[in-house]
Short mmCIF file of C-alpha atoms and ligand atoms in Angstrom, two decimals:
data_model
loop_
_atom_site.label_atom_id
_atom_site.label_comp_id
_atom_site.label_asym_id
_atom_site.label_seq_id
_atom_site.Cartn_x
_atom_site.Cartn_y
_atom_site.Cartn_z
CA MET A 1 0.07 -0.36 0.42
CA PHE A 2 1.01 3.91 -0.24
CA PRO A 3 2.56 5.61 2.69
CA GLU A 4 -0.30 8.21 4.40
CA SER A 5 1.34 11.22 2.43
CA VAL A 6 0.50 14.98 2.79
CA LEU A 7 1.80 17.10 -0.30
CA ARG A 8 1.73 20.96 -0.81
CA THR A 9 2.03 23.18 -4.00
CA LYS A 10 1.94 26.42 -4.07
CA ARG A 11 -1.72 27.16 -3.81
CA LEU A 12 -2.22 23.58 -2.34
CA ILE A 13 -2.20 20.80 0.57
CA LEU A 14 -3.05 17.32 -0.12
CA ARG A 15 -3.64 15.33 2.53
CA PRO A 16 -6.18 12.64 3.81
CA PHE A 17 -9.82 13.39 3.83
CA ASP A 18 -11.47 14.07 8.02
CA THR A 19 -14.47 14.70 9.19
CA SER A 20 -14.03 17.88 8.48
CA ASP A 21 -14.81 17.25 5.16
CA ILE A 22 -18.33 15.81 5.58
CA PRO A 23 -20.07 19.22 4.06
CA ASP A 24 -18.20 20.29 1.26
CA THR A 25 -17.57 16.81 0.25
CA HIS A 26 -21.66 16.43 0.26
CA ALA A 27 -21.98 19.65 -1.90
CA SER A 28 -19.01 18.90 -4.75
CA CYS A 29 -19.99 14.94 -4.92
CA ALA A 30 -24.34 16.15 -5.20
CA ASP A 31 -23.13 18.84 -7.71
CA PRO A 32 -24.62 18.36 -11.49
CA LEU A 33 -21.36 18.96 -13.48
CA THR A 34 -19.79 16.28 -10.69
CA GLN A 35 -22.47 14.15 -11.10
CA ARG A 36 -22.72 14.00 -14.69
CA TRP A 37 -19.53 13.01 -15.08
CA LEU A 38 -18.18 10.17 -12.60
CA PRO A 39 -21.10 7.68 -11.41
CA LEU A 40 -21.04 8.54 -7.69
CA PRO A 41 -24.31 7.29 -5.84
CA ARG A 42 -27.19 9.47 -7.25
CA PRO A 43 -28.79 11.36 -5.12
CA TYR A 44 -25.17 11.49 -3.13
CA THR A 45 -26.34 12.00 0.60
CA LEU A 46 -24.86 13.18 3.58
CA ASP A 47 -24.60 9.54 4.72
CA ASN A 48 -22.54 8.51 1.71
CA ALA A 49 -20.33 11.53 2.55
CA THR A 50 -19.74 10.82 5.88
CA ASN A 51 -18.80 7.11 4.41
CA TRP A 52 -16.50 8.40 2.01
CA CYS A 53 -14.65 10.96 4.41
CA THR A 54 -14.07 8.50 7.45
CA ALA A 55 -14.20 4.71 6.21
CA THR A 56 -14.16 4.29 2.35
CA ALA A 57 -11.33 6.68 1.19
CA ASP A 58 -8.81 5.35 4.21
CA ALA A 59 -9.96 1.55 2.64
CA LEU A 60 -9.03 1.93 -0.69
CA ARG A 61 -5.04 3.27 0.54
CA ASP A 62 -5.21 0.13 2.93
CA ASN A 63 -6.36 -2.45 0.43
CA GLY A 64 -3.62 -0.95 -1.95
CA ASP A 65 -6.04 -0.10 -4.59
CA GLY A 66 -4.77 3.35 -4.36
CA ILE A 67 -4.90 6.90 -2.11
CA GLN A 68 -6.65 9.68 -2.08
CA PHE A 69 -6.04 13.03 -1.41
CA ALA A 70 -8.44 16.04 0.10
CA VAL A 71 -7.36 18.78 -1.92
CA THR A 72 -7.35 21.63 0.40
CA ASP A 73 -6.24 25.44 0.01
CA ALA A 74 -3.35 26.20 1.73
CA ARG A 75 -4.65 29.31 3.28
CA THR A 76 -8.52 29.32 3.86
CA LYS A 77 -8.06 25.69 4.43
CA ARG A 78 -11.38 25.26 3.08
CA LEU A 79 -11.74 21.52 0.69
CA MET A 80 -11.73 23.00 -3.32
CA GLY A 81 -11.00 18.97 -4.41
CA GLN A 82 -10.49 15.25 -4.93
CA VAL A 83 -7.60 13.84 -6.56
CA GLY A 84 -6.72 10.02 -6.43
CA LEU A 85 -5.08 7.19 -7.60
CA LYS A 86 -7.04 3.94 -8.15
CA LYS A 87 -6.87 0.34 -10.12
CA THR A 88 -3.15 0.65 -8.93
CA ASP A 89 -0.95 -2.33 -10.43
CA TRP A 90 1.78 -2.88 -7.86
CA ARG A 91 3.25 -5.33 -10.28
CA THR A 92 3.53 -3.32 -13.19
CA LEU A 93 4.13 -0.53 -11.70
CA VAL A 94 1.05 1.51 -13.08
CA SER A 95 -1.92 3.86 -11.86
CA GLU A 96 -4.91 5.65 -12.83
CA VAL A 97 -5.41 9.31 -11.31
CA GLY A 98 -9.30 10.77 -11.53
CA TYR A 99 -10.42 14.11 -9.24
CA TRP A 100 -13.25 16.44 -9.32
CA VAL A 101 -12.85 20.01 -8.01
CA SER A 102 -15.75 21.73 -5.61
CA PRO A 103 -18.15 23.83 -7.65
CA TRP A 104 -16.79 27.01 -6.03
CA ALA A 105 -13.03 26.47 -6.94
CA ARG A 106 -13.31 25.74 -10.31
CA GLY A 107 -11.48 26.82 -13.16
CA HIS A 108 -8.74 28.15 -11.24
CA GLY A 109 -6.33 25.58 -12.13
CA VAL A 110 -6.50 23.75 -9.07
CA ALA A 111 -7.58 20.10 -11.31
CA THR A 112 -4.20 20.46 -12.96
CA GLU A 113 -2.05 21.62 -10.00
CA ALA A 114 -3.09 18.82 -7.62
CA THR A 115 -2.96 16.61 -10.76
CA ARG A 116 0.64 16.97 -11.59
CA ALA A 117 1.80 17.28 -7.81
CA VAL A 118 0.36 13.70 -7.24
CA ALA A 119 1.98 12.47 -10.56
CA ARG A 120 5.18 13.89 -9.29
CA TRP A 121 4.88 12.13 -6.25
CA LEU A 122 3.49 7.97 -7.87
CA LEU A 123 6.64 9.02 -10.76
CA ALA A 124 9.56 10.50 -8.36
CA ASP A 125 9.21 9.76 -4.91
CA GLN A 126 7.29 6.04 -5.29
CA GLN A 127 9.23 5.30 -8.21
CA PHE A 128 6.06 4.49 -10.10
CA GLN A 129 6.72 3.57 -14.52
CA ARG A 130 3.73 4.99 -15.71
CA LEU A 131 0.40 6.61 -14.38
CA GLU A 132 -2.87 6.81 -16.58
CA LEU A 133 -5.79 8.97 -16.98
CA ARG A 134 -9.07 7.99 -18.43
CA ALA A 135 -11.65 10.91 -19.17
CA ALA A 136 -14.59 10.84 -21.43
CA THR A 137 -14.58 12.31 -24.78
CA GLU A 138 -16.95 14.63 -24.23
CA ASN A 139 -15.47 15.98 -21.24
CA THR A 140 -13.63 18.52 -22.62
CA ALA A 141 -12.38 20.20 -19.33
CA SER A 142 -11.09 17.24 -18.09
CA GLN A 143 -9.17 16.37 -21.28
CA LYS A 144 -7.49 19.69 -20.67
CA VAL A 145 -6.60 18.80 -17.66
CA ALA A 146 -4.77 16.30 -18.35
CA LEU A 147 -2.81 17.68 -21.43
CA LYS A 148 -1.92 21.23 -19.01
CA ALA A 149 -0.67 18.66 -16.28
CA GLY A 150 1.72 17.02 -18.92
CA PHE A 151 -0.09 13.74 -19.55
CA HIS A 152 -0.49 11.90 -23.16
CA ARG A 153 -2.81 11.41 -25.54
CA GLU A 154 -3.11 7.83 -26.18
CA GLY A 155 -5.92 7.01 -28.12
CA THR A 156 -10.02 6.52 -27.64
CA LEU A 157 -11.24 3.59 -25.36
CA ARG A 158 -13.91 2.62 -27.18
CA ASN A 159 -17.63 1.46 -24.94
CA ALA A 160 -14.84 1.61 -21.91
CA GLY A 161 -16.80 3.91 -19.39
CA PHE A 162 -20.00 4.68 -17.88
CA VAL A 163 -22.07 7.48 -16.82
CA HIS A 164 -25.54 8.23 -15.32
CA GLY A 165 -26.25 9.21 -19.01
CA GLY A 166 -25.28 5.90 -20.01
CA ARG A 167 -21.95 4.29 -21.12
CA VAL A 168 -19.28 6.21 -22.90
CA ASP A 169 -16.21 5.99 -24.75
CA LEU A 170 -13.31 7.29 -23.06
CA VAL A 171 -9.85 9.22 -23.79
CA LEU A 172 -6.60 7.22 -22.72
CA PHE A 173 -3.39 9.87 -20.87
CA SER A 174 -0.55 8.42 -19.48
CA MET A 175 2.11 9.76 -17.77
CA LEU A 176 5.75 8.29 -17.31
CA PRO A 177 8.52 8.66 -15.19
CA GLY A 178 10.31 10.76 -18.39
CA ASP A 179 7.59 13.00 -19.05
CA LEU A 180 8.08 14.91 -15.52
CA ALA A 181 10.69 17.53 -16.75
CA SER A 182 8.17 18.53 -19.21
CA SER A 183 5.20 18.72 -16.55
CA ALA A 184 7.24 21.37 -14.81
C1 LIG B 201 -12.74 18.68 -14.46
C2 LIG B 201 -12.58 19.19 -13.58
C3 LIG B 201 -11.71 18.39 -11.71
C4 LIG B 201 -11.60 20.77 -14.22
O1 LIG B 201 -11.07 21.19 -12.75
P1 LIG B 201 -10.86 22.77 -12.85
O2 LIG B 201 -9.77 22.70 -11.39
O3 LIG B 201 -11.63 23.91 -12.85
O4 LIG B 201 -9.66 22.33 -14.20
P2 LIG B 201 -8.55 24.00 -14.24
O5 LIG B 201 -9.17 24.96 -13.83
O6 LIG B 201 -7.09 23.21 -14.29
O7 LIG B 201 -8.86 23.78 -16.10
C5 LIG B 201 -8.85 22.99 -16.86
C6 LIG B 201 -8.74 24.20 -18.30
O8 LIG B 201 -10.14 23.21 -18.67
C7 LIG B 201 -11.21 24.38 -19.06
N1 LIG B 201 -12.39 24.55 -18.63
C8 LIG B 201 -13.12 24.04 -17.23
N2 LIG B 201 -14.06 23.82 -16.50
C9 LIG B 201 -14.36 23.73 -18.89
C10 LIG B 201 -15.54 23.31 -19.74
N3 LIG B 201 -16.93 23.32 -19.18
N4 LIG B 201 -15.60 22.97 -20.86
C11 LIG B 201 -15.01 23.08 -21.99
N5 LIG B 201 -13.66 23.84 -21.23
C12 LIG B 201 -13.42 24.33 -19.52
C13 LIG B 201 -10.90 25.85 -17.84
O9 LIG B 201 -10.65 27.02 -18.70
C14 LIG B 201 -9.26 25.27 -18.43
O10 LIG B 201 -8.72 25.63 -19.49
P3 LIG B 201 -7.76 26.65 -19.98
O11 LIG B 201 -6.26 26.94 -19.17
O12 LIG B 201 -7.02 26.40 -21.22
O13 LIG B 201 -8.69 28.14 -20.30
C15 LIG B 201 -13.63 20.21 -13.47
O14 LIG B 201 -14.78 20.82 -14.06
C16 LIG B 201 -14.89 19.06 -12.27
O15 LIG B 201 -15.24 18.64 -11.26
N6 LIG B 201 -15.39 18.47 -12.89
C17 LIG B 201 -16.35 17.43 -12.79
C18 LIG B 201 -15.79 16.37 -12.10
C19 LIG B 201 -14.63 15.50 -13.63
O16 LIG B 201 -15.30 15.87 -14.80
N7 LIG B 201 -14.28 14.75 -13.27
C20 LIG B 201 -12.99 14.39 -13.83
C21 LIG B 201 -14.29 12.46 -15.14
S1 LIG B 201 -12.79 12.16 -15.92
#
């Protein structure tokens, strides 16, 4: 499993979820844009947020799936989003990144900054060999995040994902250790 970790960037602190994140996680995950692109419970209840912040996020590190970070404003400490690693393959040293940004924090580069930080931590500090990112072909904002964070577009995975609206094609992106220099 990954070690419990706190990552710092210019504007953000990425740390484990805790009970203080429950109301903002609830608001962020019940938000229509988050619900459009992520297959989260619908309706997303306060109980769902409580379970995520107090049990599920930690369990997904304990069982080796990956690591989940609460993305917070370094100045105000408020929750700005989530970034996490999932589906980690410890034999091939490959993992996959995913994220959502809270409605009040969108459009300021938060997803890009948080994704870069996690990519650097995984590919440099943890010495992984490949980080994948999948985004629905119509999720333009997420694809921009991938490219701005320094990922390479590899192709389209037909019918590979699902959202509440139905099945979707996914664009596959990847980042390798050698790509880090250009993702500063
Ligand atoms: C995708 C998401 C995480 C982006 O977060 P963010 O912090 O606002 O992203 P950034 O500020 O780093 O912006 C990334 C780029 O997307 C652009 N963008 C944001 N919303 C957009 C939209 N609705 N349509 C097109 N481009 C958009 C931004 O303008 C920016 O591009 P620019 O620098 O060329 O202007 C956020 O919109 C979100 O939470 N969406 C719902 C959940 C989701 O889609 N998760 C990813 C699943 S793969």
